[in-house]
């Protein structure tokens, strides 16, 4: 069994601002701006679309790639403690979700 320090699982919509290169720069969560303070980690996972949809339309786009970013953030330009946000974007969605927060 692995212990995780103070992890909160969420599934809430957030606004993410990106750099011109496409990496996260800041996250707006509950009306607060969290600035990215370290290099983010980016990866994709696969969704089992066949478990949630009865058919897949031809030319319907990428139905399986779930995009993730793990970012270390702090409140605005302050020296507040770093927190780790895991961001998720589901297939065919433009909305980012805050998957979890850990200290």
mmCIF file of N, CA, C and O in Angstrom:
data_model
loop_
_atom_site.group_PDB
_atom_site.id
_atom_site.type_symbol
_atom_site.label_atom_id
_atom_site.label_comp_id
_atom_site.label_asym_id
_atom_site.label_seq_id
_atom_site.Cartn_x
_atom_site.Cartn_y
_atom_site.Cartn_z
ATOM 1 N N UNK A 1 0.844 -1.176 0.000
ATOM 2 C CA UNK A 1 0.000 0.000 0.000
ATOM 3 C C UNK A 1 0.889 1.239 0.000
ATOM 4 O O UNK A 1 1.802 1.362 0.787
ATOM 5 N N UNK A 2 0.577 2.173 -0.883
ATOM 6 C CA UNK A 2 1.360 3.395 -0.993
ATOM 7 C C UNK A 2 0.578 4.560 -0.406
ATOM 8 O O UNK A 2 -0.592 4.749 -0.727
ATOM 9 N N UNK A 3 1.213 5.349 0.417
ATOM 10 C CA UNK A 3 0.570 6.509 1.016
ATOM 11 C C UNK A 3 0.747 7.718 0.108
ATOM 12 O O UNK A 3 1.820 7.943 -0.428
ATOM 13 N N UNK A 4 -0.322 8.467 -0.072
ATOM 14 C CA UNK A 4 -0.276 9.697 -0.849
ATOM 15 C C UNK A 4 -0.589 10.843 0.095
ATOM 16 O O UNK A 4 -1.594 10.813 0.795
ATOM 17 N N UNK A 5 0.266 11.848 0.121
ATOM 18 C CA UNK A 5 0.109 12.956 1.060
ATOM 19 C C UNK A 5 -1.000 13.902 0.614
ATOM 20 O O UNK A 5 -0.890 14.538 -0.425
ATOM 21 N N UNK A 6 -2.060 13.963 1.385
ATOM 22 C CA UNK A 6 -3.126 14.938 1.203
ATOM 23 C C UNK A 6 -3.587 15.101 -0.242
ATOM 24 O O UNK A 6 -3.519 16.170 -0.813
ATOM 25 N N UNK A 7 -4.100 14.050 -0.826
ATOM 26 C CA UNK A 7 -4.608 14.131 -2.196
ATOM 27 C C UNK A 7 -6.120 14.275 -2.168
ATOM 28 O O UNK A 7 -6.802 13.556 -1.461
ATOM 29 N N UNK A 8 -6.631 15.227 -2.935
ATOM 30 C CA UNK A 8 -8.059 15.461 -3.039
ATOM 31 C C UNK A 8 -8.489 15.154 -4.460
ATOM 32 O O UNK A 8 -7.977 15.740 -5.401
ATOM 33 N N UNK A 9 -9.416 14.207 -4.623
ATOM 34 C CA UNK A 9 -9.906 13.857 -5.944
ATOM 35 C C UNK A 9 -11.104 14.732 -6.278
ATOM 36 O O UNK A 9 -12.036 14.843 -5.504
ATOM 37 N N UNK A 10 -11.051 15.346 -7.453
ATOM 38 C CA UNK A 10 -12.089 16.258 -7.915
ATOM 39 C C UNK A 10 -12.492 15.884 -9.333
ATOM 40 O O UNK A 10 -11.924 14.987 -9.929
ATOM 41 N N UNK A 11 -13.395 16.605 -9.874
ATOM 42 C CA UNK A 11 -13.761 16.481 -11.281
ATOM 43 C C UNK A 11 -14.478 17.770 -11.648
ATOM 44 O O UNK A 11 -15.637 17.747 -12.023
ATOM 45 N N UNK A 12 -13.767 18.900 -11.506
ATOM 46 C CA UNK A 12 -14.395 20.208 -11.701
ATOM 47 C C UNK A 12 -13.770 20.945 -12.883
ATOM 48 O O UNK A 12 -12.577 20.811 -13.158
ATOM 49 N N UNK A 13 -14.583 21.705 -13.573
ATOM 50 C CA UNK A 13 -14.118 22.482 -14.724
ATOM 51 C C UNK A 13 -13.204 23.617 -14.264
ATOM 52 O O UNK A 13 -13.473 24.266 -13.253
ATOM 53 N N UNK A 14 -12.115 23.821 -14.999
ATOM 54 C CA UNK A 14 -11.184 24.916 -14.740
ATOM 55 C C UNK A 14 -10.819 25.571 -16.067
ATOM 56 O O UNK A 14 -10.973 24.978 -17.134
ATOM 57 N N UNK A 15 -10.337 26.803 -15.976
ATOM 58 C CA UNK A 15 -9.811 27.496 -17.143
ATOM 59 C C UNK A 15 -8.295 27.381 -17.097
ATOM 60 O O UNK A 15 -7.686 27.614 -16.052
ATOM 61 N N UNK A 16 -7.699 27.040 -18.224
ATOM 62 C CA UNK A 16 -6.250 26.891 -18.302
ATOM 63 C C UNK A 16 -5.725 27.853 -19.360
ATOM 64 O O UNK A 16 -6.234 27.886 -20.483
ATOM 65 N N UNK A 17 -4.729 28.640 -18.990
ATOM 66 C CA UNK A 17 -4.058 29.533 -19.946
ATOM 67 C C UNK A 17 -2.767 28.841 -20.369
ATOM 68 O O UNK A 17 -2.024 28.347 -19.537
ATOM 69 N N UNK A 18 -2.526 28.858 -21.697
ATOM 70 C CA UNK A 18 -1.365 28.182 -22.256
ATOM 71 C C UNK A 18 -0.379 29.186 -22.843
ATOM 72 O O UNK A 18 -0.768 30.272 -23.272
ATOM 73 N N UNK A 19 0.885 28.801 -22.889
ATOM 74 C CA UNK A 19 1.915 29.587 -23.565
ATOM 75 C C UNK A 19 1.712 29.413 -25.072
ATOM 76 O O UNK A 19 1.003 28.488 -25.502
ATOM 77 N N UNK A 20 2.354 30.253 -25.887
ATOM 78 C CA UNK A 20 2.278 30.057 -27.344
ATOM 79 C C UNK A 20 2.785 28.675 -27.782
ATOM 80 O O UNK A 20 2.358 28.148 -28.797
ATOM 81 N N UNK A 21 3.673 28.073 -26.997
ATOM 82 C CA UNK A 21 4.200 26.745 -27.317
ATOM 83 C C UNK A 21 3.239 25.626 -26.926
ATOM 84 O O UNK A 21 3.473 24.462 -27.246
ATOM 85 N N UNK A 22 2.159 25.968 -26.205
ATOM 86 C CA UNK A 22 1.154 24.971 -25.856
ATOM 87 C C UNK A 22 1.287 24.327 -24.502
ATOM 88 O O UNK A 22 0.627 23.327 -24.219
ATOM 89 N N UNK A 23 2.121 24.878 -23.607
ATOM 90 C CA UNK A 23 2.232 24.337 -22.253
ATOM 91 C C UNK A 23 1.437 25.215 -21.289
ATOM 92 O O UNK A 23 1.318 26.417 -21.489
ATOM 93 N N UNK A 24 0.886 24.629 -20.219
ATOM 94 C CA UNK A 24 0.106 25.406 -19.271
ATOM 95 C C UNK A 24 0.931 26.497 -18.598
ATOM 96 O O UNK A 24 2.078 26.286 -18.208
ATOM 97 N N UNK A 25 0.316 27.669 -18.459
ATOM 98 C CA UNK A 25 0.945 28.821 -17.834
ATOM 99 C C UNK A 25 0.273 29.147 -16.499
ATOM 100 O O UNK A 25 0.918 29.498 -15.534
ATOM 101 N N UNK A 26 -1.065 29.009 -16.467
ATOM 102 C CA UNK A 26 -1.829 29.308 -15.253
ATOM 103 C C UNK A 26 -3.160 28.569 -15.291
ATOM 104 O O UNK A 26 -3.668 28.226 -16.360
ATOM 105 N N UNK A 27 -3.725 28.337 -14.095
ATOM 106 C CA UNK A 27 -5.005 27.650 -13.956
ATOM 107 C C UNK A 27 -5.909 28.513 -13.083
ATOM 108 O O UNK A 27 -5.496 28.950 -12.007
ATOM 109 N N UNK A 28 -7.140 28.759 -13.538
ATOM 110 C CA UNK A 28 -8.132 29.461 -12.721
ATOM 111 C C UNK A 28 -9.039 28.406 -12.092
ATOM 112 O O UNK A 28 -9.716 27.665 -12.794
ATOM 113 N N UNK A 29 -9.007 28.351 -10.756
ATOM 114 C CA UNK A 29 -9.812 27.381 -10.003
ATOM 115 C C UNK A 29 -10.461 28.106 -8.833
ATOM 116 O O UNK A 29 -9.769 28.750 -8.038
ATOM 117 N N UNK A 30 -11.779 28.030 -8.748
ATOM 118 C CA UNK A 30 -12.562 28.679 -7.694
ATOM 119 C C UNK A 30 -12.248 30.168 -7.587
ATOM 120 O O UNK A 30 -12.085 30.719 -6.497
ATOM 121 N N UNK A 31 -12.108 30.825 -8.747
ATOM 122 C CA UNK A 31 -11.891 32.264 -8.779
ATOM 123 C C UNK A 31 -10.480 32.713 -8.459
ATOM 124 O O UNK A 31 -10.209 33.905 -8.406
ATOM 125 N N UNK A 32 -9.565 31.787 -8.262
ATOM 126 C CA UNK A 32 -8.181 32.128 -7.948
ATOM 127 C C UNK A 32 -7.277 31.703 -9.101
ATOM 128 O O UNK A 32 -7.513 30.690 -9.750
ATOM 129 N N UNK A 33 -6.228 32.490 -9.324
ATOM 130 C CA UNK A 33 -5.265 32.184 -10.373
ATOM 131 C C UNK A 33 -4.067 31.472 -9.762
ATOM 132 O O UNK A 33 -3.407 32.008 -8.867
ATOM 133 N N UNK A 34 -3.801 30.284 -10.240
ATOM 134 C CA UNK A 34 -2.665 29.477 -9.800
ATOM 135 C C UNK A 34 -1.634 29.490 -10.918
ATOM 136 O O UNK A 34 -1.907 29.000 -12.017
ATOM 137 N N UNK A 35 -0.464 30.057 -10.667
ATOM 138 C CA UNK A 35 0.592 30.148 -11.670
ATOM 139 C C UNK A 35 1.414 28.860 -11.688
ATOM 140 O O UNK A 35 1.765 28.319 -10.635
ATOM 141 N N UNK A 36 1.718 28.379 -12.877
ATOM 142 C CA UNK A 36 2.565 27.193 -13.018
ATOM 143 C C UNK A 36 3.989 27.591 -12.636
ATOM 144 O O UNK A 36 4.538 28.552 -13.163
ATOM 145 N N UNK A 37 4.580 26.834 -11.689
ATOM 146 C CA UNK A 37 5.868 27.222 -11.113
ATOM 147 C C UNK A 37 6.997 26.243 -11.426
ATOM 148 O O UNK A 37 8.108 26.429 -10.950
ATOM 149 N N UNK A 38 6.722 25.211 -12.208
ATOM 150 C CA UNK A 38 7.749 24.232 -12.577
ATOM 151 C C UNK A 38 7.366 23.634 -13.922
ATOM 152 O O UNK A 38 6.241 23.824 -14.389
ATOM 153 N N UNK A 39 8.288 22.918 -14.533
ATOM 154 C CA UNK A 39 7.993 22.306 -15.823
ATOM 155 C C UNK A 39 6.854 21.299 -15.687
ATOM 156 O O UNK A 39 6.936 20.375 -14.865
ATOM 157 N N UNK A 40 5.807 21.448 -16.495
ATOM 158 C CA UNK A 40 4.685 20.511 -16.416
ATOM 159 C C UNK A 40 4.999 19.180 -17.104
ATOM 160 O O UNK A 40 5.911 19.103 -17.930
ATOM 161 N N UNK A 41 4.250 18.157 -16.732
ATOM 162 C CA UNK A 41 4.389 16.827 -17.320
ATOM 163 C C UNK A 41 3.129 16.556 -18.143
ATOM 164 O O UNK A 41 2.013 16.756 -17.661
ATOM 165 N N UNK A 42 3.312 16.080 -19.366
ATOM 166 C CA UNK A 42 2.211 15.904 -20.303
ATOM 167 C C UNK A 42 2.152 14.447 -20.758
ATOM 168 O O UNK A 42 3.178 13.851 -21.060
ATOM 169 N N UNK A 43 0.942 13.867 -20.795
ATOM 170 C CA UNK A 43 0.790 12.512 -21.301
ATOM 171 C C UNK A 43 -0.643 12.292 -21.767
ATOM 172 O O UNK A 43 -1.526 13.104 -21.531
ATOM 173 N N UNK A 44 -0.841 11.178 -22.452
ATOM 174 C CA UNK A 44 -2.158 10.769 -22.925
ATOM 175 C C UNK A 44 -2.462 9.384 -22.389
ATOM 176 O O UNK A 44 -1.572 8.551 -22.241
ATOM 177 N N UNK A 45 -3.733 9.140 -22.107
ATOM 178 C CA UNK A 45 -4.214 7.812 -21.734
ATOM 179 C C UNK A 45 -5.319 7.450 -22.719
ATOM 180 O O UNK A 45 -5.813 8.305 -23.452
ATOM 181 N N UNK A 46 -5.703 6.207 -22.725
ATOM 182 C CA UNK A 46 -6.734 5.739 -23.654
ATOM 183 C C UNK A 46 -8.037 5.503 -22.913
ATOM 184 O O UNK A 46 -8.057 4.933 -21.830
ATOM 185 N N UNK A 47 -9.138 5.928 -23.526
ATOM 186 C CA UNK A 47 -10.473 5.750 -22.973
ATOM 187 C C UNK A 47 -11.135 4.573 -23.672
ATOM 188 O O UNK A 47 -10.951 4.376 -24.863
ATOM 189 N N UNK A 48 -11.910 3.816 -22.940
ATOM 190 C CA UNK A 48 -12.671 2.711 -23.522
ATOM 191 C C UNK A 48 -14.026 3.260 -23.991
ATOM 192 O O UNK A 48 -15.044 3.074 -23.349
ATOM 193 N N UNK A 49 -14.027 3.961 -25.135
ATOM 194 C CA UNK A 49 -15.241 4.618 -25.623
ATOM 195 C C UNK A 49 -16.371 3.628 -25.848
ATOM 196 O O UNK A 49 -17.539 3.973 -25.709
ATOM 197 N N UNK A 50 -16.045 2.395 -26.148
ATOM 198 C CA UNK A 50 -17.076 1.403 -26.429
ATOM 199 C C UNK A 50 -17.892 1.054 -25.189
ATOM 200 O O UNK A 50 -18.982 0.533 -25.309
ATOM 201 N N UNK A 51 -17.363 1.380 -23.992
ATOM 202 C CA UNK A 51 -18.122 1.155 -22.761
ATOM 203 C C UNK A 51 -19.131 2.265 -22.498
ATOM 204 O O UNK A 51 -20.053 2.089 -21.713
ATOM 205 N N UNK A 52 -18.952 3.426 -23.123
ATOM 206 C CA UNK A 52 -19.825 4.568 -22.840
ATOM 207 C C UNK A 52 -20.680 4.987 -24.020
ATOM 208 O O UNK A 52 -21.641 5.721 -23.845
ATOM 209 N N UNK A 53 -20.351 4.556 -25.234
ATOM 210 C CA UNK A 53 -21.114 4.927 -26.412
ATOM 211 C C UNK A 53 -21.465 3.678 -27.205
ATOM 212 O O UNK A 53 -20.663 2.763 -27.320
ATOM 213 N N UNK A 54 -22.682 3.684 -27.796
ATOM 214 C CA UNK A 54 -23.102 2.497 -28.529
ATOM 215 C C UNK A 54 -22.469 2.417 -29.915
ATOM 216 O O UNK A 54 -22.270 1.335 -30.435
ATOM 217 N N UNK A 55 -22.179 3.566 -30.523
ATOM 218 C CA UNK A 55 -21.559 3.557 -31.845
ATOM 219 C C UNK A 55 -20.538 4.684 -31.933
ATOM 220 O O UNK A 55 -20.586 5.646 -31.183
ATOM 221 N N UNK A 56 -19.653 4.542 -32.870
ATOM 222 C CA UNK A 56 -18.674 5.584 -33.154
ATOM 223 C C UNK A 56 -18.892 6.037 -34.591
ATOM 224 O O UNK A 56 -18.789 5.235 -35.519
ATOM 225 N N UNK A 57 -19.227 7.295 -34.769
ATOM 226 C CA UNK A 57 -19.483 7.826 -36.100
ATOM 227 C C UNK A 57 -18.197 7.874 -36.920
ATOM 228 O O UNK A 57 -17.134 8.205 -36.396
ATOM 229 N N UNK A 58 -18.320 7.543 -38.189
ATOM 230 C CA UNK A 58 -17.186 7.635 -39.095
ATOM 231 C C UNK A 58 -16.750 9.090 -39.178
ATOM 232 O O UNK A 58 -17.570 9.989 -39.346
ATOM 233 N N UNK A 59 -15.458 9.336 -39.019
ATOM 234 C CA UNK A 59 -14.944 10.706 -39.075
ATOM 235 C C UNK A 59 -15.286 11.522 -37.839
ATOM 236 O O UNK A 59 -15.190 12.740 -37.851
ATOM 237 N N UNK A 60 -15.668 10.848 -36.747
ATOM 238 C CA UNK A 60 -16.074 11.533 -35.529
ATOM 239 C C UNK A 60 -14.922 12.096 -34.717
ATOM 240 O O UNK A 60 -15.128 12.713 -33.689
ATOM 241 N N UNK A 61 -13.701 11.873 -35.151
ATOM 242 C CA UNK A 61 -12.556 12.399 -34.421
ATOM 243 C C UNK A 61 -11.958 11.365 -33.487
ATOM 244 O O UNK A 61 -12.329 10.196 -33.486
ATOM 245 N N UNK A 62 -11.026 11.820 -32.662
ATOM 246 C CA UNK A 62 -10.319 10.956 -31.723
ATOM 247 C C UNK A 62 -11.216 10.687 -30.519
ATOM 248 O O UNK A 62 -11.463 11.564 -29.696
ATOM 249 N N UNK A 63 -11.697 9.453 -30.411
ATOM 250 C CA UNK A 63 -12.613 9.081 -29.336
ATOM 251 C C UNK A 63 -11.919 8.444 -28.143
ATOM 252 O O UNK A 63 -12.584 8.083 -27.180
ATOM 253 N N UNK A 64 -10.619 8.278 -28.207
ATOM 254 C CA UNK A 64 -9.952 7.508 -27.162
ATOM 255 C C UNK A 64 -8.857 8.237 -26.403
ATOM 256 O O UNK A 64 -8.446 7.783 -25.338
ATOM 257 N N UNK A 65 -8.347 9.339 -26.900
ATOM 258 C CA UNK A 65 -7.205 9.997 -26.258
ATOM 259 C C UNK A 65 -7.648 10.977 -25.178
ATOM 260 O O UNK A 65 -8.259 11.997 -25.471
ATOM 261 N N UNK A 66 -7.332 10.647 -23.929
ATOM 262 C CA UNK A 66 -7.573 11.539 -22.798
ATOM 263 C C UNK A 66 -6.249 12.251 -22.532
ATOM 264 O O UNK A 66 -5.225 11.610 -22.306
ATOM 265 N N UNK A 67 -6.267 13.573 -22.585
ATOM 266 C CA UNK A 67 -5.044 14.354 -22.410
ATOM 267 C C UNK A 67 -4.891 14.767 -20.952
ATOM 268 O O UNK A 67 -5.855 15.195 -20.313
ATOM 269 N N UNK A 68 -3.687 14.641 -20.427
ATOM 270 C CA UNK A 68 -3.389 15.007 -19.047
ATOM 271 C C UNK A 68 -2.208 15.963 -18.991
ATOM 272 O O UNK A 68 -1.278 15.870 -19.791
ATOM 273 N N UNK A 69 -2.239 16.852 -18.009
ATOM 274 C CA UNK A 69 -1.087 17.672 -17.619
ATOM 275 C C UNK A 69 -0.985 17.585 -16.105
ATOM 276 O O UNK A 69 -1.987 17.726 -15.399
ATOM 277 N N UNK A 70 0.208 17.352 -15.590
ATOM 278 C CA UNK A 70 0.466 17.466 -14.147
ATOM 279 C C UNK A 70 1.320 18.709 -13.975
ATOM 280 O O UNK A 70 2.401 18.809 -14.540
ATOM 281 N N UNK A 71 0.790 19.686 -13.220
ATOM 282 C CA UNK A 71 1.468 20.964 -13.043
ATOM 283 C C UNK A 71 1.652 21.271 -11.566
ATOM 284 O O UNK A 71 0.786 20.985 -10.758
ATOM 285 N N UNK A 72 2.793 21.834 -11.234
ATOM 286 C CA UNK A 72 3.015 22.352 -9.880
ATOM 287 C C UNK A 72 2.695 23.831 -9.947
ATOM 288 O O UNK A 72 3.232 24.558 -10.791
ATOM 289 N N UNK A 73 1.825 24.265 -9.050
ATOM 290 C CA UNK A 73 1.318 25.632 -9.090
ATOM 291 C C UNK A 73 1.418 26.289 -7.724
ATOM 292 O O UNK A 73 1.541 25.622 -6.704
ATOM 293 N N UNK A 74 1.365 27.625 -7.758
ATOM 294 C CA UNK A 74 1.260 28.399 -6.514
ATOM 295 C C UNK A 74 0.359 29.581 -6.817
ATOM 296 O O UNK A 74 0.178 29.969 -7.969
ATOM 297 N N UNK A 75 -0.201 30.151 -5.772
ATOM 298 C CA UNK A 75 -1.111 31.281 -5.940
ATOM 299 C C UNK A 75 -0.378 32.489 -6.485
ATOM 300 O O UNK A 75 0.591 32.959 -5.882
ATOM 301 N N UNK A 76 -0.831 32.965 -7.648
ATOM 302 C CA UNK A 76 -0.314 34.191 -8.251
ATOM 303 C C UNK A 76 1.196 34.297 -8.211
ATOM 304 O O UNK A 76 1.900 33.309 -8.329
ATOM 305 N N UNK A 77 1.702 35.514 -8.033
ATOM 306 C CA UNK A 77 3.153 35.724 -8.017
ATOM 307 C C UNK A 77 3.772 35.529 -6.626
ATOM 308 O O UNK A 77 4.907 35.905 -6.401
ATOM 309 N N UNK A 78 3.028 34.958 -5.698
ATOM 310 C CA UNK A 78 3.507 34.824 -4.321
ATOM 311 C C UNK A 78 4.519 33.688 -4.176
ATOM 312 O O UNK A 78 4.811 32.968 -5.114
ATOM 313 N N UNK A 79 5.003 33.510 -2.982
ATOM 314 C CA UNK A 79 5.889 32.402 -2.645
ATOM 315 C C UNK A 79 5.136 31.350 -1.843
ATOM 316 O O UNK A 79 5.714 30.693 -0.977
ATOM 317 N N UNK A 80 3.832 31.198 -2.110
ATOM 318 C CA UNK A 80 3.031 30.222 -1.385
ATOM 319 C C UNK A 80 3.528 28.807 -1.689
ATOM 320 O O UNK A 80 4.265 28.579 -2.640
ATOM 321 N N UNK A 81 3.114 27.870 -0.865
ATOM 322 C CA UNK A 81 3.531 26.481 -1.033
ATOM 323 C C UNK A 81 3.063 25.941 -2.377
ATOM 324 O O UNK A 81 1.998 26.302 -2.873
ATOM 325 N N UNK A 82 3.887 25.080 -2.947
ATOM 326 C CA UNK A 82 3.515 24.439 -4.209
ATOM 327 C C UNK A 82 2.446 23.388 -3.974
ATOM 328 O O UNK A 82 2.472 22.674 -2.969
ATOM 329 N N UNK A 83 1.523 23.306 -4.917
ATOM 330 C CA UNK A 83 0.523 22.246 -4.931
ATOM 331 C C UNK A 83 0.592 21.609 -6.308
ATOM 332 O O UNK A 83 1.017 22.243 -7.272
ATOM 333 N N UNK A 84 0.191 20.381 -6.401
ATOM 334 C CA UNK A 84 0.217 19.681 -7.680
ATOM 335 C C UNK A 84 -1.213 19.467 -8.161
ATOM 336 O O UNK A 84 -2.025 18.869 -7.459
ATOM 337 N N UNK A 85 -1.499 19.991 -9.358
ATOM 338 C CA UNK A 85 -2.799 19.817 -9.999
ATOM 339 C C UNK A 85 -2.631 18.815 -11.141
ATOM 340 O O UNK A 85 -1.683 18.921 -11.924
ATOM 341 N N UNK A 86 -3.551 17.878 -11.239
ATOM 342 C CA UNK A 86 -3.618 17.018 -12.405
ATOM 343 C C UNK A 86 -4.818 17.458 -13.218
ATOM 344 O O UNK A 86 -5.953 17.443 -12.726
ATOM 345 N N UNK A 87 -4.556 17.894 -14.452
ATOM 346 C CA UNK A 87 -5.588 18.399 -15.346
ATOM 347 C C UNK A 87 -5.901 17.338 -16.390
ATOM 348 O O UNK A 87 -5.013 16.615 -16.843
ATOM 349 N N UNK A 88 -7.178 17.258 -16.790
ATOM 350 C CA UNK A 88 -7.608 16.244 -17.745
ATOM 351 C C UNK A 88 -8.542 16.867 -18.782
ATOM 352 O O UNK A 88 -9.379 17.695 -18.453
ATOM 353 N N UNK A 89 -8.374 16.453 -20.029
ATOM 354 C CA UNK A 89 -9.303 16.854 -21.087
ATOM 355 C C UNK A 89 -9.754 15.584 -21.788
ATOM 356 O O UNK A 89 -8.958 14.831 -22.345
ATOM 357 N N UNK A 90 -11.050 15.323 -21.721
ATOM 358 C CA UNK A 90 -11.613 14.112 -22.295
ATOM 359 C C UNK A 90 -11.685 14.193 -23.814
ATOM 360 O O UNK A 90 -11.669 15.285 -24.381
ATOM 361 N N UNK A 91 -11.783 13.039 -24.484
ATOM 362 C CA UNK A 91 -11.859 13.038 -25.939
ATOM 363 C C UNK A 91 -12.997 13.925 -26.448
ATOM 364 O O UNK A 91 -14.078 13.956 -25.864
ATOM 365 N N UNK A 92 -12.719 14.649 -27.518
ATOM 366 C CA UNK A 92 -13.668 15.522 -28.213
ATOM 367 C C UNK A 92 -14.137 16.710 -27.379
ATOM 368 O O UNK A 92 -15.067 17.406 -27.758
ATOM 369 N N UNK A 93 -13.539 16.959 -26.229
ATOM 370 C CA UNK A 93 -13.926 18.073 -25.372
ATOM 371 C C UNK A 93 -12.901 19.203 -25.465
ATOM 372 O O UNK A 93 -11.722 18.962 -25.695
ATOM 373 N N UNK A 94 -13.375 20.418 -25.256
ATOM 374 C CA UNK A 94 -12.459 21.557 -25.167
ATOM 375 C C UNK A 94 -12.297 22.006 -23.716
ATOM 376 O O UNK A 94 -11.452 22.836 -23.420
ATOM 377 N N UNK A 95 -13.113 21.462 -22.808
ATOM 378 C CA UNK A 95 -13.103 21.851 -21.397
ATOM 379 C C UNK A 95 -12.066 21.051 -20.611
ATOM 380 O O UNK A 95 -12.028 19.830 -20.692
ATOM 381 N N UNK A 96 -11.226 21.780 -19.853
ATOM 382 C CA UNK A 96 -10.273 21.126 -18.955
ATOM 383 C C UNK A 96 -10.915 20.868 -17.622
ATOM 384 O O UNK A 96 -11.702 21.688 -17.129
ATOM 385 N N UNK A 97 -10.601 19.730 -17.010
ATOM 386 C CA UNK A 97 -11.106 19.355 -15.700
ATOM 387 C C UNK A 97 -9.935 19.224 -14.739
ATOM 388 O O UNK A 97 -8.871 18.730 -15.112
ATOM 389 N N UNK A 98 -10.153 19.662 -13.509
ATOM 390 C CA UNK A 98 -9.179 19.446 -12.449
ATOM 391 C C UNK A 98 -9.468 18.072 -11.878
ATOM 392 O O UNK A 98 -10.491 17.863 -11.218
ATOM 393 N N UNK A 99 -8.602 17.117 -12.168
ATOM 394 C CA UNK A 99 -8.803 15.731 -11.781
ATOM 395 C C UNK A 99 -8.493 15.533 -10.303
ATOM 396 O O UNK A 99 -9.251 14.898 -9.588
ATOM 397 N N UNK A 100 -7.356 16.077 -9.848
ATOM 398 C CA UNK A 100 -7.023 15.989 -8.422
ATOM 399 C C UNK A 100 -5.985 17.033 -8.044
ATOM 400 O O UNK A 100 -5.334 17.601 -8.903
ATOM 401 N N UNK A 101 -5.892 17.233 -6.736
ATOM 402 C CA UNK A 101 -4.923 18.170 -6.143
ATOM 403 C C UNK A 101 -4.165 17.396 -5.076
ATOM 404 O O UNK A 101 -4.758 16.675 -4.282
ATOM 405 N N UNK A 102 -2.837 17.570 -5.063
ATOM 406 C CA UNK A 102 -2.051 16.966 -3.985
ATOM 407 C C UNK A 102 -1.023 17.978 -3.505
ATOM 408 O O UNK A 102 -0.644 18.889 -4.226
ATOM 409 N N UNK A 103 -0.614 17.817 -2.261
ATOM 410 C CA UNK A 103 0.380 18.714 -1.660
ATOM 411 C C UNK A 103 1.770 18.183 -1.872
ATOM 412 O O UNK A 103 2.003 17.039 -2.052
#
